[in-house]
Each structure stands twice: as structure tokens, then as C-alpha cells.
Amino acid sequence: MRMDAPGSRPGHPSSPGVAAGAFDGRPLDVEELEAARERWQVDKAERQQRIVAIVQQRGEARLADLEADAGASAVTLRRDLRELAARGRISYVRGVARARTRHTLEPSFHEKSLVAMTEKALIGRAAAELVMDGDAVIIGPGTTTLEFATQLVGRHIQVWTNSILVADALADAATVDVHLAGGEVRGATRSLVGSRAERFFNGLRAPLAFLSGNGFTVERGLTTPNARVAEIDRAMAAAAAEVVALVDHTKIGAESLITTVSTSHVSRLITDDAASSVLVEQARRAGVQVEVVSGVG
């Protein structure tokens, strides 16, 4: 099956499914397709680095201004800006991109919810296949874990969470026993944090904890810009036999200020097929069982 870049025409020489200078009408083999995809990922990364540099230099930039400076279409730029905002590289609201400190500031829940929506749904569906009737599972906050939670309606399970939205999504599920932590509300993640929330998970030993974060690298594992989020994520990870990281492609290779769960404590990672194949292979070599879901587009 040919893989085409978002916004490109199938079979066009600029598509990642066609090697540059090799458009002769013949089907490409797997190695050529993978090489083309990697070239497209490099081009995308370079373009996004250029966007961040422009925004940081100017303080803010409008979409119309970036079209000429970044050399990309408005459609491509909107997608890039939303991804960069979700990763905390910039702020993007109403067509205006603004500079922000990469490692310490966090995108809003709304900004995160606009990015990789289809991929997050696919990741959530794949994660739900790991849950059996009778299980007790721990679910952390986030837009991807929320997609996962919606797939659990109808299961006969227990859910332990600090996510207000996860609890709400399962509140009417008659066969799901929902246990919501107490603590202080953190608006950016719609979750509960603090010592009371951490104590909630003390003494638990669930088979699986499903967690996300602002980024994942092999060197540092799951990361977040917020110390209180890191503390509660660690408490949830410690309360589970295995940690499953739900991480869409925009977070693979991204990192933030504080490690929440190191790579050595991540048993399984579920991501989508737009993630860098190089970084996915690095995770596998580090001992993480990686599942790559596909079906976007």
C-alpha cells in the first residue's frame, strides 16, 4: 500500500510514497517506501525547526506571515503549528503563533485535543485490547488516555484514575467501577494532583497502568514540564505491574523538563505509524515492546 504525505497527491513525485527522481510508474518496494517516508520526516522536522526559530526570534507570527517565510502551504502550516503547540514548543491560538519556553511551559488541554485526533483514537482502541473483564487498571490524564477510556465502556472492570475527564467518560458505564483520586485540581490536565492524590494509589497493585505525557525519548522516557504531575504519574506507575505508554507520533522524540517514568519501567509503548521509524526501533532495542497502529487516512 502506497504511503503519501498529508496534503500531497497520491503518486505525485513529491509524495513520500515516490522516491525523488524515480517516478517511472513502477510500484516501489518496501525499502524504497521506507526511505521515502524517512526523507519526508526529515523535511518535516527541518520545516518545524524553522517555524520555531522564526517565532522565537519575533516573539509572535501570524499564519499568513509564516507561509512565505517557512515555504509551506497554509494547510501544512496549521498542522505543524498545532503539533508544535501540543509539544509545548510554541503557543498557537486563533492563527497567531507565540514563543514559549520549551521545557517549562505546557500547552493547554484544548491545544492538545486538536492534535493527532485520529491517531489518538487508534491508539486508544489498540490499548483497550489489552484489558480483560475482571481487570483493575490505572489510567492517567491526557487526551490519548481519554480516548482509551471511552473504549472501556461495557467492560466489567475497575478503573483507578486521577483524571476528571476519564472518570466522567466512564461515570454512566454500569459495569465499570470508577475510583477517582482526591487532591487539588490542575486545569491544564483536568486532573487531581498533590499528596492526597498520591496516597490514593499507595497500596494498589494493578496489572496495568496506562499513562501518557508531553514527550517520550529512549534516553529519558516519559516527560512532563510540571513537578506535581511527575509525582502523581510516578505514584501510578509504582502501583502497577506494567506501564503502558500511549504516545502519538508528535510526542515521540519530544522531551520536557522532568522524567515521570523512565524507559526501563515502560513495558509497552503504543504509537501510530507516523512516528519516526528510527526512534521506534531505538525503543525496541531498549527493551520496550512497541505496537505501531495504522489506519489513518
Coordinates of N, CA and C in Angstrom, one line a residue, residues 44-222:
K44 N 10.0 17.5 7.2 CA 9.0 18.0 8.2 C 9.7 18.5 9.4
A45 N 10.7 17.8 9.9 CA 11.4 18.2 11.2 C 12.1 19.5 10.9
E46 N 12.8 19.6 9.7 CA 13.5 20.8 9.4 C 12.6 22.0 9.3
R47 N 11.4 21.8 8.7 CA 10.4 22.9 8.5 C 9.9 23.3 9.9
Q48 N 9.6 22.4 10.7 CA 9.1 22.8 12.1 C 10.2 23.5 12.9
Q49 N 11.5 23.1 12.7 CA 12.5 23.8 13.4 C 12.6 25.2 12.9
R50 N 12.4 25.4 11.6 CA 12.5 26.8 11.0 C 11.3 27.6 11.6
I51 N 10.1 27.0 11.7 CA 9.0 27.7 12.3 C 9.2 28.2 13.7
V52 N 9.8 27.2 14.5 CA 10.1 27.6 15.9 C 11.1 28.7 16.0
A53 N 12.1 28.6 15.1 CA 13.2 29.7 15.1 C 12.6 31.0 14.8
I54 N 11.7 31.1 13.8 CA 11.1 32.3 13.4 C 10.2 32.9 14.5
V55 N 9.4 32.0 15.1 CA 8.5 32.5 16.2 C 9.3 33.0 17.4
Q56 N 10.4 32.3 17.8 CA 11.2 32.7 18.9 C 11.9 34.0 18.7
Q57 N 12.3 34.2 17.4 CA 13.0 35.4 17.1 C 12.1 36.6 17.1
R58 N 10.9 36.5 16.6 CA 9.9 37.6 16.6 C 9.1 37.7 17.8
G59 N 8.9 36.7 18.6 CA 8.0 36.7 19.7 C 6.7 36.2 19.3
E60 N 6.2 36.5 18.1 CA 4.9 36.0 17.6 C 4.9 36.1 16.1
A61 N 4.1 35.3 15.5 CA 4.0 35.4 14.0 C 2.6 34.9 13.6
R62 N 2.0 35.6 12.6 CA 0.7 35.2 12.1 C 0.9 34.1 11.0
L63 N -0.1 33.3 10.8 CA -0.1 32.2 9.8 C 0.3 32.8 8.4
A64 N -0.3 33.9 8.1 CA -0.1 34.5 6.7 C 1.4 34.8 6.5
D65 N 2.0 35.3 7.6 CA 3.4 35.7 7.5 C 4.3 34.5 7.4
L66 N 3.9 33.4 8.0 CA 4.8 32.2 8.0 C 4.7 31.5 6.7
E67 N 3.6 31.7 5.9 CA 3.5 31.0 4.6 C 4.7 31.3 3.7
A68 N 5.1 32.6 3.7 CA 6.2 32.9 2.8 C 7.6 32.6 3.5
D69 N 7.7 32.8 4.8 CA 8.9 32.6 5.5 C 9.3 31.2 5.6
A70 N 8.3 30.3 5.9 CA 8.6 28.9 6.1 C 8.5 28.1 4.8
G71 N 8.0 28.7 3.7 CA 7.9 28.0 2.5 C 7.0 26.8 2.5
A72 N 5.8 27.0 3.1 CA 4.8 25.9 3.1 C 3.4 26.4 3.0
S73 N 2.5 25.6 2.6 CA 1.1 26.0 2.4 C 0.4 26.3 3.8
A74 N -0.7 27.0 3.7 CA -1.4 27.2 5.0 C -1.9 26.0 5.7
V75 N -2.3 25.0 4.9 CA -2.8 23.7 5.4 C -1.7 23.0 6.2
T76 N -0.5 22.9 5.5 CA 0.6 22.3 6.2 C 1.1 23.0 7.4
L77 N 1.1 24.4 7.3 CA 1.5 25.2 8.5 C 0.5 25.0 9.7
R78 N -0.8 25.0 9.4 CA -1.7 24.8 10.5 C -1.4 23.5 11.2
R79 N -1.2 22.4 10.5 CA -0.9 21.1 11.1 C 0.4 21.2 11.9
D80 N 1.4 21.8 11.3 CA 2.7 21.9 12.0 C 2.5 22.8 13.3
L81 N 1.8 23.9 13.2 CA 1.6 24.7 14.4 C 0.9 24.1 15.5
R82 N -0.1 23.3 15.1 CA -0.9 22.5 16.2 C 0.0 21.5 16.8
E83 N 0.8 20.8 16.0 CA 1.7 19.8 16.6 C 2.7 20.4 17.5
L84 N 3.3 21.5 17.1 CA 4.3 22.2 17.9 C 3.7 22.8 19.2
A85 N 2.4 23.2 19.1 CA 1.7 23.7 20.3 C 1.5 22.6 21.3
A86 N 1.1 21.4 20.7 CA 0.8 20.3 21.6 C 2.1 19.8 22.3
R87 N 3.2 20.0 21.6 CA 4.5 19.5 22.2 C 5.1 20.6 23.1
G88 N 4.5 21.8 23.2 CA 5.0 22.8 24.1 C 6.0 23.7 23.5
R89 N 6.3 23.6 22.2 CA 7.3 24.4 21.6 C 6.9 25.8 21.4
I90 N 5.6 26.0 21.1 CA 5.0 27.3 20.8 C 3.6 27.4 21.4
S91 N 3.0 28.5 21.4 CA 1.6 28.7 21.7 C 0.9 29.1 20.4
Y92 N -0.2 28.4 20.1 CA -0.9 28.8 18.8 C -2.4 28.9 19.1
V93 N -2.9 30.2 19.0 CA -4.3 30.5 19.2 C -4.8 31.4 18.1
R94 N -5.9 31.1 17.5 CA -6.5 31.9 16.5 C -5.6 32.5 15.4
G95 N -4.8 31.6 14.9 CA -3.9 31.9 13.8 C -2.7 32.7 14.1
V96 N -2.4 32.8 15.4 CA -1.2 33.5 15.8 C -0.3 32.5 16.7
A97 N 0.9 32.4 16.2 CA 1.9 31.6 17.0 C 2.8 32.5 17.9
R98 N 2.9 32.1 19.1 CA 3.7 32.9 20.1 C 4.8 32.0 20.7
A99 N 5.9 32.6 21.0 CA 7.1 31.9 21.6 C 6.7 31.5 23.0
R100 N 7.3 30.4 23.4 CA 7.2 29.9 24.8 C 8.4 29.1 25.2
T101 N 8.7 29.1 26.5 CA 9.9 28.3 26.9 C 9.6 26.8 26.7
R102 N 10.4 26.1 26.0 CA 10.1 24.7 25.6 C 9.9 23.8 26.7
H103 N 10.8 23.8 27.7 CA 10.8 22.7 28.7 C 9.9 23.0 29.9
T104 N 9.5 24.3 30.1 CA 8.8 24.6 31.4 C 7.3 25.0 31.2
L105 N 6.9 25.4 30.0 CA 5.5 25.7 29.8 C 4.8 24.6 29.1
E106 N 3.5 24.5 29.4 CA 2.7 23.4 28.9 C 1.6 23.9 28.0
P107 N 1.3 23.2 26.9 CA 0.1 23.6 26.1 C -1.1 23.3 26.9
S108 N -2.2 24.0 26.5 CA -3.5 23.8 27.2 C -4.1 22.5 26.8
F109 N -5.0 22.0 27.6 CA -5.7 20.8 27.2 C -6.4 20.9 25.8
H110 N -7.0 22.1 25.6 CA -7.6 22.4 24.3 C -6.6 22.3 23.2
E111 N -5.4 22.8 23.3 CA -4.4 22.8 22.3 C -4.1 21.3 22.0
K112 N -3.9 20.5 23.0 CA -3.5 19.1 22.9 C -4.6 18.3 22.2
S113 N -5.9 18.7 22.5 CA -7.0 17.9 21.9 C -7.2 18.1 20.4
L114 N -6.6 19.1 19.9 CA -6.7 19.4 18.4 C -5.7 18.7 17.6
V115 N -4.7 18.0 18.2 CA -3.6 17.4 17.5 C -3.8 15.9 17.4
A116 N -3.5 15.4 16.2 CA -3.5 13.9 16.1 C -4.7 13.2 16.6
M117 N -5.9 13.7 16.3 CA -7.1 13.2 16.9 C -7.4 11.8 16.4
T118 N -7.2 11.5 15.1 CA -7.5 10.2 14.6 C -6.5 9.2 15.1
E119 N -5.2 9.6 15.2 CA -4.2 8.7 15.7 C -4.4 8.4 17.2
K120 N -4.8 9.3 18.0 CA -5.1 9.1 19.4 C -6.3 8.1 19.5
A121 N -7.3 8.2 18.7 CA -8.4 7.2 18.7 C -7.9 5.8 18.4
L122 N -7.0 5.7 17.4 CA -6.5 4.4 17.1 C -5.6 3.8 18.2
I123 N -4.8 4.6 18.8 CA -4.0 4.2 19.9 C -4.9 3.7 21.1
G124 N -5.9 4.5 21.4 CA -6.9 4.1 22.4 C -7.5 2.8 22.2
R125 N -7.9 2.6 20.9 CA -8.6 1.3 20.6 C -7.6 0.1 20.8
A126 N -6.4 0.3 20.3 CA -5.4 -0.8 20.5 C -5.1 -1.0 22.0
A127 N -5.0 0.0 22.8 CA -4.8 -0.2 24.2 C -5.9 -0.9 24.9
A128 N -7.1 -0.7 24.5 CA -8.3 -1.3 25.1 C -8.3 -2.8 24.9
E129 N -7.6 -3.3 23.8 CA -7.5 -4.7 23.6 C -6.6 -5.5 24.7
L130 N -5.9 -4.7 25.4 CA -5.0 -5.3 26.5 C -5.8 -5.5 27.8
V131 N -7.0 -5.0 27.8 CA -7.8 -5.0 29.1 C -8.8 -6.2 29.0
M132 N -8.8 -7.0 30.1 CA -9.7 -8.1 30.1 C -10.8 -7.9 31.2
D133 N -12.0 -8.5 31.0 CA -13.0 -8.4 32.1 C -12.4 -8.9 33.4
G134 N -12.7 -8.2 34.5 CA -12.2 -8.6 35.8 C -10.9 -7.8 36.1
D135 N -10.3 -7.1 35.2 CA -9.1 -6.3 35.5 C -9.4 -5.1 36.3
A136 N -8.4 -4.7 37.0 CA -8.3 -3.3 37.6 C -7.2 -2.6 36.9
V137 N -7.5 -1.5 36.4 CA -6.5 -0.7 35.6 C -6.4 0.7 36.1
I138 N -5.2 1.2 36.0 CA -4.9 2.6 36.4 C -4.8 3.4 35.1
I139 N -5.4 4.6 35.1 CA -5.4 5.4 33.9 C -5.0 6.9 34.3
G140 N -4.0 7.4 33.7 CA -3.5 8.7 33.9 C -4.3 9.7 33.1
P141 N -4.0 11.0 33.2 CA -4.7 12.0 32.5 C -4.1 12.2 31.1
G142 N -4.9 12.9 30.2 CA -4.4 13.2 28.9 C -5.4 13.0 27.8
T143 N -5.2 13.5 26.7 CA -6.2 13.4 25.6 C -6.1 12.0 25.0
T144 N -5.0 11.3 25.0 CA -4.9 10.0 24.4 C -5.5 8.9 25.4
T145 N -5.2 9.1 26.7 CA -5.7 8.2 27.7 C -7.3 8.4 27.8
L146 N -7.8 9.6 27.5 CA -9.2 9.8 27.5 C -9.8 9.0 26.3
E147 N -9.2 9.0 25.2 CA -9.7 8.2 24.0 C -9.7 6.7 24.4
F148 N -8.7 6.3 25.1 CA -8.6 4.9 25.6 C -9.7 4.6 26.5
A149 N -10.0 5.5 27.5 CA -11.1 5.2 28.5 C -12.4 5.1 27.8
T150 N -12.7 5.8 26.7 CA -14.0 5.7 26.1 C -14.2 4.3 25.5
Q151 N -13.1 3.6 25.2 CA -13.2 2.3 24.6 C -13.5 1.2 25.7
L152 N -13.6 1.6 26.9 CA -13.8 0.6 28.0 C -15.2 0.5 28.5
V153 N -16.1 1.3 27.9 CA -17.5 1.2 28.2 C -18.0 -0.2 27.9
G154 N -18.7 -0.8 28.8 CA -19.2 -2.2 28.5 C -18.3 -3.3 29.1
R155 N -17.1 -2.9 29.5 CA -16.2 -3.9 30.2 C -16.6 -4.1 31.6
H156 N -16.3 -5.2 32.2 CA -16.6 -5.4 33.6 C -15.2 -5.3 34.3
I157 N -14.9 -4.1 34.7 CA -13.6 -3.8 35.2 C -13.6 -2.7 36.3
Q158 N -12.5 -2.5 37.0 CA -12.3 -1.4 37.9 C -11.3 -0.4 37.3
V159 N -11.6 0.9 37.4 CA -10.7 1.9 36.9 C -10.3 2.8 38.1
W160 N -9.0 3.0 38.2 CA -8.5 3.9 39.3 C -7.8 5.0 38.5
T161 N -8.2 6.3 38.8 CA -7.6 7.4 38.0 C -7.6 8.7 38.8
N162 N -6.7 9.6 38.3 CA -6.7 10.9 38.8 C -7.2 11.9 37.8
S163 N -7.8 11.4 36.7 CA -8.3 12.2 35.6 C -9.8 12.5 35.8
I164 N -10.1 13.7 35.8 CA -11.6 14.1 36.0 C -12.3 13.7 34.7
L165 N -11.7 13.9 33.5 CA -12.4 13.5 32.3 C -12.5 12.0 32.1
V166 N -11.5 11.3 32.5 CA -11.7 9.8 32.4 C -12.8 9.3 33.3
A167 N -12.9 9.8 34.5 CA -13.9 9.5 35.4 C -15.3 9.8 34.8
D168 N -15.4 11.0 34.2 CA -16.6 11.5 33.7 C -17.0 10.6 32.5
A169 N -16.1 10.2 31.6 CA -16.4 9.4 30.5 C -16.9 8.0 30.8
L170 N -16.6 7.6 32.0 CA -17.0 6.2 32.4 C -18.1 6.3 33.5
A171 N -18.5 7.5 33.9 CA -19.5 7.6 35.0 C -20.8 6.9 34.8
D172 N -21.2 6.8 33.5 CA -22.5 6.1 33.2 C -22.4 4.7 32.8
A173 N -21.1 4.2 32.8 CA -20.9 2.8 32.4 C -21.2 1.9 33.6
A174 N -22.3 1.2 33.5 CA -22.8 0.4 34.7 C -21.9 -0.7 35.1
T175 N -21.1 -1.2 34.2 CA -20.2 -2.4 34.5 C -18.8 -1.9 34.9
V176 N -18.6 -0.6 34.9 CA -17.2 -0.1 35.3 C -17.3 0.5 36.6
D177 N -16.5 0.0 37.6 CA -16.4 0.7 38.9 C -15.3 1.7 38.8
V178 N -15.6 3.0 39.0 CA -14.7 4.1 38.8 C -14.2 4.6 40.2
H179 N -12.9 4.7 40.4 CA -12.4 5.2 41.6 C -11.6 6.5 41.3
L180 N -12.0 7.6 41.7 CA -11.4 8.9 41.4 C -10.6 9.4 42.6
A181 N -9.3 9.8 42.4 CA -8.5 10.3 43.4 C -9.0 11.7 43.9
G182 N -8.7 12.0 45.2 CA -8.9 13.3 45.7 C -7.7 14.2 45.4
G183 N -7.7 15.4 45.9 CA -6.5 16.2 45.7 C -6.8 17.6 45.1
E184 N -5.9 18.3 44.6 CA -6.0 19.6 44.0 C -6.2 19.5 42.5
V185 N -7.1 20.3 42.0 CA -7.4 20.2 40.6 C -6.4 21.0 39.8
R186 N -5.8 20.4 38.8 CA -4.9 21.0 37.9 C -5.6 21.2 36.5
G187 N -5.9 22.4 36.2 CA -6.7 22.7 35.0 C -6.0 22.3 33.7
A188 N -4.7 22.5 33.6 CA -4.0 22.2 32.3 C -4.2 20.7 31.9
T189 N -4.3 19.8 32.8 CA -4.5 18.4 32.5 C -5.9 17.8 33.0
R190 N -6.7 18.7 33.6 CA -8.0 18.3 34.1 C -7.8 17.1 35.0
S191 N -6.9 17.2 35.9 CA -6.6 16.1 36.8 C -6.4 16.5 38.2
L192 N -6.2 15.5 39.1 CA -6.0 15.8 40.5 C -4.6 15.5 40.9
V193 N -3.9 16.4 41.6 CA -2.5 16.2 42.0 C -2.3 16.5 43.5
G194 N -1.1 16.3 43.9 CA -0.8 16.6 45.3 C -0.7 15.4 46.2
S195 N -0.3 15.5 47.4 CA -0.1 14.4 48.3 C -1.3 13.5 48.5
R196 N -2.5 14.1 48.6 CA -3.7 13.3 48.8 C -3.9 12.4 47.5
A197 N -3.7 12.9 46.4 CA -3.8 12.1 45.1 C -2.8 11.0 45.1
E198 N -1.6 11.3 45.5 CA -0.5 10.3 45.5 C -0.9 9.2 46.5
R199 N -1.4 9.5 47.7 CA -1.7 8.5 48.7 C -2.8 7.6 48.2
F200 N -3.7 8.1 47.3 CA -4.8 7.3 46.8 C -4.3 6.0 46.1
F201 N -3.1 6.1 45.5 CA -2.6 5.0 44.8 C -1.6 4.1 45.6
N202 N -1.3 4.5 46.8 CA -0.5 3.7 47.7 C -1.2 2.5 48.1
G203 N -0.5 1.3 48.0 CA -1.1 0.1 48.4 C -1.8 -0.6 47.3
L204 N -2.0 0.0 46.1 CA -2.6 -0.6 45.0 C -1.5 -1.5 44.3
R205 N -2.0 -2.5 43.6 CA -1.1 -3.3 42.7 C -2.0 -3.8 41.6
A206 N -2.1 -2.9 40.6 CA -2.9 -3.2 39.4 C -2.1 -3.9 38.3
P207 N -2.7 -4.7 37.4 CA -1.8 -5.3 36.4 C -1.2 -4.3 35.4
L208 N -2.0 -3.3 35.1 CA -1.6 -2.3 34.1 C -1.9 -0.9 34.5
A209 N -0.9 0.0 34.2 CA -1.2 1.5 34.3 C -1.0 2.1 32.9
F210 N -2.0 2.8 32.4 CA -1.9 3.4 31.1 C -1.6 4.9 31.3
L211 N -0.5 5.3 30.8 CA 0.0 6.7 31.1 C 0.4 7.4 29.7
S212 N 0.4 8.7 29.7 CA 0.9 9.4 28.6 C 1.9 10.5 29.1
G213 N 2.0 11.6 28.4 CA 3.0 12.6 28.8 C 3.1 13.6 27.8
N214 N 4.0 14.6 27.9 CA 4.3 15.6 26.9 C 5.3 15.1 25.9
G215 N 6.0 14.1 26.2 CA 7.0 13.6 25.3 C 7.6 12.2 25.7
F216 N 8.2 11.6 24.8 CA 8.9 10.3 25.1 C 10.2 10.2 24.3
T217 N 11.3 10.0 25.0 CA 12.6 9.6 24.3 C 13.1 8.4 25.0
V218 N 14.0 7.7 24.3 CA 14.6 6.5 24.9 C 15.5 6.9 26.0
E219 N 16.2 8.0 25.9 CA 17.1 8.4 26.9 C 16.4 8.8 28.2
R220 N 15.2 9.4 28.1 CA 14.6 9.9 29.4 C 13.2 9.3 29.7
G221 N 12.6 8.6 28.8 CA 11.3 8.0 29.0 C 10.2 9.1 28.8
L222 N 9.1 8.9 29.6 CA 8.0 9.9 29.5 C 8.4 11.1 30.3

